[in-house]
Amino acid sequence: MSETSNHAGSRLDPEPIPRRDFLGLSSLGAMCASLIFAGVGIFRLPKAAVLSSPSKKFKVALPESLPAGQGFTPPGRSVALFRDEEGVYAISLVCTHLGCIVKSAPEGFECPCHGSRFAADGAVAKGPAPRALPWLQVSGAGVEYLVDEDATVPPGTKVKA
Amino acid sequence: MSNETPPKSALREFLGNLVSAPGRIYRAAFRTGTPTTDRTRSNFIFQNVFLHLHAVRTHRWSLRWSTTMGLGIAALAAFLITLVTGILLMCYYKPSPEDAYNSIKDIHFIVPTGRFIRNIHRWAANIMVITVILHMARVFFTAAYRKPREFNWLIGMGLLVTTLGLSFTGYLLPWDQLAYWAITIGANIAQSPREVTDALNITASFDPGGMQRQLLLGSDVVGEEALIRFNLLHVMVLPLLLSALLAVHFWRIRKDGGLTRPEDADKLLGPPPADTYPVFTEAPQKTYHLAAIVRGRTPAVNQAPENTIPSMPHLFYAELGVFMLTVLVCVGLAMFLNAPLKELANPSVPENPAKAPWYFLGLQELVSFSAFMGGTGIPAIVLIGLGLIPFLDREQRGTGEWFGGPGGWPLVKQAIAVGSAATLLVETIAIRFGWLREWFPHIPQLVITFVNPGTIIASIYAVYSIWLVKRYNSARAGALGLFTCFLCGFLILTAIGTYFRGPNWDFYWSPAQWPKH
Ligand code: HEM
Ligand code: FES
């Protein structure tokens, strides 16, 4: 430094990082950082915190006579409720592939959109669906039940009728 | 302020000005006079903010039909048509789930000329997609992406994605069954990275898929929020973005020295034919002199200007011709073929089959094997691959020539055969015998995600192109092979998705065989 300091400021042999450049670079850096911060922050607004979709919990009264293995779908919901000797259970009808609504078929469910097939317990029988249809939480007893579409339970979970 | 000339009556001067006002207004608007001389032809262009995107003189190579086939201008024309008809449709369209469907119905059945305008909008949008893809193919096959046009190729990629985005967002707006289910599937494709995060069991902490979907829909279902967002993107964000990209695209063409042409274009063309009028109204005494600030290859640098001709009229008349032809095709189709409108959207009964817009049906075919690979993985690989082309092929041979470069047309023919055969073979196996899930019901999903018809077809293409690079010792040969293969794959998969897939996405030889319900 002692040798070059004679020339400091000379155009021919400038200091490695002059102070002015350092300050300039740091403010440039600060500007970039704040722009990136603002850019990411902008997405805070369109990312909804409260979802406008209808409540995922609903009450349903099962019809008196529901043969074992036959599903009951409350109007406007994409859930099938079943009742057999062991109890009542609910399986989601939203295809795990890309979200179409599956239809019941002789051996379980089939999806109209890309041909996925599911067994009666929701397990995948034919692609492209990557996962089984989830079983949903059911509570209550007697005729009226509460189904929560957001809460899944392990397949085979049934509530005593 | 001298006293010699007597002051004119201000009133008479006023009246005189009033009388000559129409003529003056005309001359203010048409400042440059009739373009009949070199000078007025030049002024015609650079006194006008829109026209001055063009050079004053255009090389004859750029005007050859086979150089561009007018595809870029046709894409631009289609875009302008959608702008005009789109504004008209917005007079009546109401972006809310309660009203959207009925407002489209009103437009279609009640509003005077409503159906016609809606049809033109639909057709122009489709034609825009087709011409953009063909335009990209022509740029690729004439090797017009090479230095110094790499950046414009990247801008072009942006234009491609924006064009597809415009079409896709428009698809939801009618809020009919077709729209609703196509967008449900599309939004879930945005969520498809979950297929991988689920398989790795990290979705709870790291969920880019769910995040994308939620940003797109503003909710967890396709509903009011989604419609508002798609409308916002469709009528404002994407058109503005496209316009900005177009401005850069056209400006780059100017700055890159006009369109690509072969090194020896002048020799290939020879002198202008005798009936070319005008070439010059007054032959120049000197060669053109350009200011030192102009860098690179503007039409007249480093060479005699013999093979350039005035843009007015030669280029403008050609552009107007393409423009009128595009309008004619859109209007003609719109007279006879109606834009579809199905029943009102019903969130509990999917349309069967639920098909996306036709240009996404190739992807939908791949999605029917793996949501992530078909919807995210392979499109990302294709886009990255396309973007890299100008940076990997730094060769010079064949620039500006159709199928230029080592191998040429015979190589492209071979690639068509290889690409089509590979696609058809893999598809046949998958359609005839099913895929891994049917053979091994308990196979882990990750295996299917990485080994499915889509990835296998892509790998065959990749291996073939690497072989081409070695065989011809040229990156361009590999690029030619790969691009041709992808084009074939796109066409075949789109055709399968469009014509041979029916209810439950099952294979049918013709829609006549679809089961009735
Ligand atoms: C909305 C979409 C687009 C429009 C309106 C458009 C318009 C144009 C026009 C008018 C030209 C002049 C020459 C011609 O007509 O071929 C051009 C050239 C060019 N375009 Fe596009 N384009 C679009 C998309 C694309 C895409 C998707 C790509 C490639 C990925 C691309 C890459 C290029 C390149 C590299 C050139 C220069 C070609 C040369 O120098 O010969 N463009 N574009
Ligand atoms: S959405 Fe069910 S198979 Fe694709």
mmCIF file of N, CA and C in Angstrom, chain B residues 136-200:
data_model
loop_
_atom_site.group_PDB
_atom_site.id
_atom_site.type_symbol
_atom_site.label_atom_id
_atom_site.label_comp_id
_atom_site.label_asym_id
_atom_site.label_seq_id
_atom_site.Cartn_x
_atom_site.Cartn_y
_atom_site.Cartn_z
ATOM 1 N N MET B 136 -41.573 -20.503 -35.130
ATOM 2 C CA MET B 136 -40.419 -20.986 -34.385
ATOM 3 C C MET B 136 -39.713 -22.076 -35.189
ATOM 4 N N ALA B 137 -40.489 -22.959 -35.815
ATOM 5 C CA ALA B 137 -39.883 -24.024 -36.599
ATOM 6 C C ALA B 137 -39.099 -23.449 -37.773
ATOM 7 N N ARG B 138 -39.654 -22.435 -38.436
ATOM 8 C CA ARG B 138 -38.921 -21.863 -39.576
ATOM 9 C C ARG B 138 -37.631 -21.200 -39.088
ATOM 10 N N VAL B 139 -37.685 -20.496 -37.948
ATOM 11 C CA VAL B 139 -36.465 -19.875 -37.425
ATOM 12 C C VAL B 139 -35.450 -20.971 -37.105
ATOM 13 N N PHE B 140 -35.931 -22.049 -36.520
ATOM 14 C CA PHE B 140 -34.993 -23.121 -36.190
ATOM 15 C C PHE B 140 -34.394 -23.732 -37.448
ATOM 16 N N PHE B 141 -35.253 -24.106 -38.399
ATOM 17 C CA PHE B 141 -34.750 -24.853 -39.551
ATOM 18 C C PHE B 141 -33.891 -24.002 -40.473
ATOM 19 N N THR B 142 -34.030 -22.661 -40.410
ATOM 20 C CA THR B 142 -33.114 -21.840 -41.200
ATOM 21 C C THR B 142 -31.919 -21.392 -40.362
ATOM 22 N N ALA B 143 -31.768 -21.977 -39.171
ATOM 23 C CA ALA B 143 -30.643 -21.640 -38.288
ATOM 24 C C ALA B 143 -30.544 -20.134 -38.085
ATOM 25 N N ALA B 144 -31.700 -19.485 -37.931
ATOM 26 C CA ALA B 144 -31.714 -18.022 -37.810
ATOM 27 C C ALA B 144 -31.532 -17.582 -36.366
ATOM 28 N N TYR B 145 -31.278 -18.540 -35.462
ATOM 29 C CA TYR B 145 -31.116 -18.182 -34.050
ATOM 30 C C TYR B 145 -29.664 -17.903 -33.705
ATOM 31 N N ARG B 146 -28.772 -18.078 -34.699
ATOM 32 C CA ARG B 146 -27.356 -18.010 -34.372
ATOM 33 C C ARG B 146 -26.887 -16.594 -34.104
ATOM 34 N N LYS B 147 -25.685 -16.472 -33.562
ATOM 35 C CA LYS B 147 -25.091 -15.184 -33.252
ATOM 36 C C LYS B 147 -25.354 -14.215 -34.387
ATOM 37 N N PRO B 148 -25.779 -13.006 -34.188
ATOM 38 C CA PRO B 148 -26.047 -12.347 -32.891
ATOM 39 C C PRO B 148 -27.500 -12.449 -32.448
ATOM 40 N N ARG B 149 -28.234 -13.479 -32.870
ATOM 41 C CA ARG B 149 -29.673 -13.487 -32.611
ATOM 42 C C ARG B 149 -30.070 -14.372 -31.445
ATOM 43 N N GLU B 150 -29.072 -14.787 -30.625
ATOM 44 C CA GLU B 150 -29.405 -15.688 -29.510
ATOM 45 C C GLU B 150 -30.441 -15.056 -28.595
ATOM 46 N N PHE B 151 -30.244 -13.771 -28.318
ATOM 47 C CA PHE B 151 -31.149 -13.132 -27.364
ATOM 48 C C PHE B 151 -32.562 -13.065 -27.928
ATOM 49 N N ASN B 152 -32.671 -12.820 -29.224
ATOM 50 C CA ASN B 152 -34.010 -12.737 -29.799
ATOM 51 C C ASN B 152 -34.699 -14.100 -29.780
ATOM 52 N N TRP B 153 -33.929 -15.145 -29.881
ATOM 53 C CA TRP B 153 -34.503 -16.493 -29.752
ATOM 54 C C TRP B 153 -35.089 -16.651 -28.343
ATOM 55 N N LEU B 154 -34.361 -16.157 -27.337
ATOM 56 C CA LEU B 154 -34.877 -16.267 -25.970
ATOM 57 C C LEU B 154 -36.155 -15.436 -25.804
ATOM 58 N N ILE B 155 -36.152 -14.223 -26.371
ATOM 59 C CA ILE B 155 -37.380 -13.418 -26.336
ATOM 60 C C ILE B 155 -38.512 -14.198 -27.002
ATOM 61 N N GLY B 156 -38.170 -14.872 -28.096
ATOM 62 C CA GLY B 156 -39.172 -15.689 -28.790
ATOM 63 C C GLY B 156 -39.738 -16.773 -27.887
ATOM 64 N N MET B 157 -38.888 -17.393 -27.082
ATOM 65 C CA MET B 157 -39.389 -18.401 -26.145
ATOM 66 C C MET B 157 -40.407 -17.780 -25.194
ATOM 67 N N GLY B 158 -40.073 -16.553 -24.730
ATOM 68 C CA GLY B 158 -41.008 -15.837 -23.863
ATOM 69 C C GLY B 158 -42.329 -15.620 -24.583
ATOM 70 N N LEU B 159 -42.252 -15.274 -25.870
ATOM 71 C CA LEU B 159 -43.475 -15.053 -26.655
ATOM 72 C C LEU B 159 -44.283 -16.343 -26.776
ATOM 73 N N LEU B 160 -43.588 -17.451 -26.970
ATOM 74 C CA LEU B 160 -44.276 -18.738 -27.092
ATOM 75 C C LEU B 160 -45.048 -19.047 -25.815
ATOM 76 N N VAL B 161 -44.355 -18.913 -24.676
ATOM 77 C CA VAL B 161 -45.001 -19.243 -23.405
ATOM 78 C C VAL B 161 -46.168 -18.289 -23.147
ATOM 79 N N THR B 162 -45.967 -16.997 -23.437
ATOM 80 C CA THR B 162 -47.039 -16.032 -23.201
ATOM 81 C C THR B 162 -48.233 -16.323 -24.101
ATOM 82 N N THR B 163 -47.962 -16.695 -25.347
ATOM 83 C CA THR B 163 -49.058 -17.020 -26.262
ATOM 84 C C THR B 163 -49.877 -18.197 -25.728
ATOM 85 N N LEU B 164 -49.176 -19.248 -25.294
ATOM 86 C CA LEU B 164 -49.898 -20.401 -24.756
ATOM 87 C C LEU B 164 -50.664 -19.999 -23.496
ATOM 88 N N GLY B 165 -50.042 -19.147 -22.671
ATOM 89 C CA GLY B 165 -50.708 -18.695 -21.450
ATOM 90 C C GLY B 165 -51.979 -17.926 -21.772
ATOM 91 N N LEU B 166 -51.921 -17.088 -22.799
ATOM 92 C CA LEU B 166 -53.103 -16.324 -23.195
ATOM 93 C C LEU B 166 -54.233 -17.260 -23.592
ATOM 94 N N SER B 167 -53.907 -18.260 -24.406
ATOM 95 C CA SER B 167 -54.943 -19.182 -24.848
ATOM 96 C C SER B 167 -55.526 -19.948 -23.668
ATOM 97 N N PHE B 168 -54.653 -20.389 -22.799
ATOM 98 C CA PHE B 168 -55.102 -21.215 -21.685
ATOM 99 C C PHE B 168 -55.997 -20.419 -20.739
ATOM 100 N N THR B 169 -55.600 -19.173 -20.415
ATOM 101 C CA THR B 169 -56.417 -18.394 -19.489
ATOM 102 C C THR B 169 -57.760 -18.048 -20.126
ATOM 103 N N GLY B 170 -57.757 -17.873 -21.446
ATOM 104 C CA GLY B 170 -59.021 -17.554 -22.110
ATOM 105 C C GLY B 170 -59.987 -18.719 -22.084
ATOM 106 N N TYR B 171 -59.439 -19.925 -22.000
ATOM 107 C CA TYR B 171 -60.259 -21.129 -22.073
ATOM 108 C C TYR B 171 -61.246 -21.223 -20.912
ATOM 109 N N LEU B 172 -60.880 -20.636 -19.748
ATOM 110 C CA LEU B 172 -61.758 -20.759 -18.575
ATOM 111 C C LEU B 172 -62.951 -19.815 -18.654
ATOM 112 N N LEU B 173 -62.767 -18.687 -19.333
ATOM 113 C CA LEU B 173 -63.715 -17.591 -19.168
ATOM 114 C C LEU B 173 -65.175 -17.952 -19.459
ATOM 115 N N PRO B 174 -65.497 -18.814 -20.457
ATOM 116 C CA PRO B 174 -66.921 -19.112 -20.683
ATOM 117 C C PRO B 174 -67.583 -19.853 -19.529
ATOM 118 N N TRP B 175 -66.785 -20.437 -18.624
ATOM 119 C CA TRP B 175 -67.338 -21.105 -17.445
ATOM 120 C C TRP B 175 -68.331 -22.192 -17.818
ATOM 121 N N ASP B 176 -68.025 -22.922 -18.883
ATOM 122 C CA ASP B 176 -68.843 -24.084 -19.206
ATOM 123 C C ASP B 176 -68.094 -25.339 -18.757
ATOM 124 N N GLN B 177 -68.705 -26.485 -19.008
ATOM 125 C CA GLN B 177 -68.106 -27.733 -18.542
ATOM 126 C C GLN B 177 -66.691 -27.925 -19.077
ATOM 127 N N LEU B 178 -66.530 -27.644 -20.362
ATOM 128 C CA LEU B 178 -65.225 -27.813 -20.996
ATOM 129 C C LEU B 178 -64.184 -26.968 -20.271
ATOM 130 N N ALA B 179 -64.542 -25.683 -20.064
ATOM 131 C CA ALA B 179 -63.634 -24.750 -19.430
ATOM 132 C C ALA B 179 -63.311 -25.204 -18.012
ATOM 133 N N TYR B 180 -64.354 -25.512 -17.266
ATOM 134 C CA TYR B 180 -64.162 -25.799 -15.854
ATOM 135 C C TYR B 180 -63.216 -26.978 -15.641
ATOM 136 N N TRP B 181 -63.438 -28.045 -16.405
ATOM 137 C CA TRP B 181 -62.629 -29.241 -16.146
ATOM 138 C C TRP B 181 -61.238 -29.131 -16.742
ATOM 139 N N ALA B 182 -61.124 -28.427 -17.859
ATOM 140 C CA ALA B 182 -59.773 -28.215 -18.392
ATOM 141 C C ALA B 182 -58.939 -27.424 -17.390
ATOM 142 N N ILE B 183 -59.545 -26.423 -16.752
ATOM 143 C CA ILE B 183 -58.786 -25.607 -15.814
ATOM 144 C C ILE B 183 -58.542 -26.365 -14.520
ATOM 145 N N THR B 184 -59.495 -27.188 -14.095
ATOM 146 C CA THR B 184 -59.235 -28.013 -12.912
ATOM 147 C C THR B 184 -58.003 -28.868 -13.158
ATOM 148 N N ILE B 185 -57.957 -29.508 -14.326
ATOM 149 C CA ILE B 185 -56.810 -30.356 -14.642
ATOM 150 C C ILE B 185 -55.548 -29.504 -14.745
ATOM 151 N N GLY B 186 -55.659 -28.359 -15.427
ATOM 152 C CA GLY B 186 -54.489 -27.497 -15.585
ATOM 153 C C GLY B 186 -53.941 -27.032 -14.247
ATOM 154 N N ALA B 187 -54.844 -26.634 -13.360
ATOM 155 C CA ALA B 187 -54.391 -26.147 -12.057
ATOM 156 C C ALA B 187 -53.761 -27.282 -11.260
ATOM 157 N N ASN B 188 -54.288 -28.486 -11.420
ATOM 158 C CA ASN B 188 -53.684 -29.601 -10.701
ATOM 159 C C ASN B 188 -52.354 -30.000 -11.315
ATOM 160 N N ILE B 189 -52.170 -29.688 -12.606
ATOM 161 C CA ILE B 189 -50.853 -29.916 -13.194
ATOM 162 C C ILE B 189 -49.858 -28.967 -12.539
ATOM 163 N N ALA B 190 -50.301 -27.721 -12.279
ATOM 164 C CA ALA B 190 -49.414 -26.792 -11.580
ATOM 165 C C ALA B 190 -49.039 -27.354 -10.215
ATOM 166 N N GLN B 191 -49.916 -28.175 -9.681
ATOM 167 C CA GLN B 191 -49.648 -28.738 -8.363
ATOM 168 C C GLN B 191 -48.859 -30.045 -8.433
ATOM 169 N N SER B 192 -48.600 -30.510 -9.688
ATOM 170 C CA SER B 192 -48.061 -31.868 -9.817
ATOM 171 C C SER B 192 -46.676 -32.094 -9.224
ATOM 172 N N PRO B 193 -45.857 -31.062 -8.940
ATOM 173 C CA PRO B 193 -44.620 -31.379 -8.213
ATOM 174 C C PRO B 193 -44.896 -32.153 -6.929
ATOM 175 N N ARG B 194 -46.158 -32.112 -6.471
ATOM 176 C CA ARG B 194 -46.512 -32.890 -5.287
ATOM 177 C C ARG B 194 -46.317 -34.385 -5.499
ATOM 178 N N GLU B 195 -46.434 -34.827 -6.759
ATOM 179 C CA GLU B 195 -46.236 -36.254 -7.002
ATOM 180 C C GLU B 195 -44.864 -36.670 -6.494
ATOM 181 N N VAL B 196 -43.871 -35.786 -6.668
ATOM 182 C CA VAL B 196 -42.518 -36.101 -6.218
ATOM 183 C C VAL B 196 -42.370 -35.833 -4.726
ATOM 184 N N THR B 197 -42.864 -34.659 -4.275
ATOM 185 C CA THR B 197 -42.687 -34.369 -2.847
ATOM 186 C C THR B 197 -43.464 -35.363 -1.994
ATOM 187 N N ASP B 198 -44.618 -35.831 -2.496
ATOM 188 C CA ASP B 198 -45.347 -36.851 -1.751
ATOM 189 C C ASP B 198 -44.542 -38.139 -1.668
ATOM 190 N N ALA B 199 -43.975 -38.524 -2.814
ATOM 191 C CA ALA B 199 -43.231 -39.777 -2.839
ATOM 192 C C ALA B 199 -42.029 -39.686 -1.896
ATOM 193 N N LEU B 200 -41.465 -38.474 -1.758
ATOM 194 C CA LEU B 200 -40.323 -38.311 -0.857
ATOM 195 C C LEU B 200 -40.784 -37.992 0.552
#
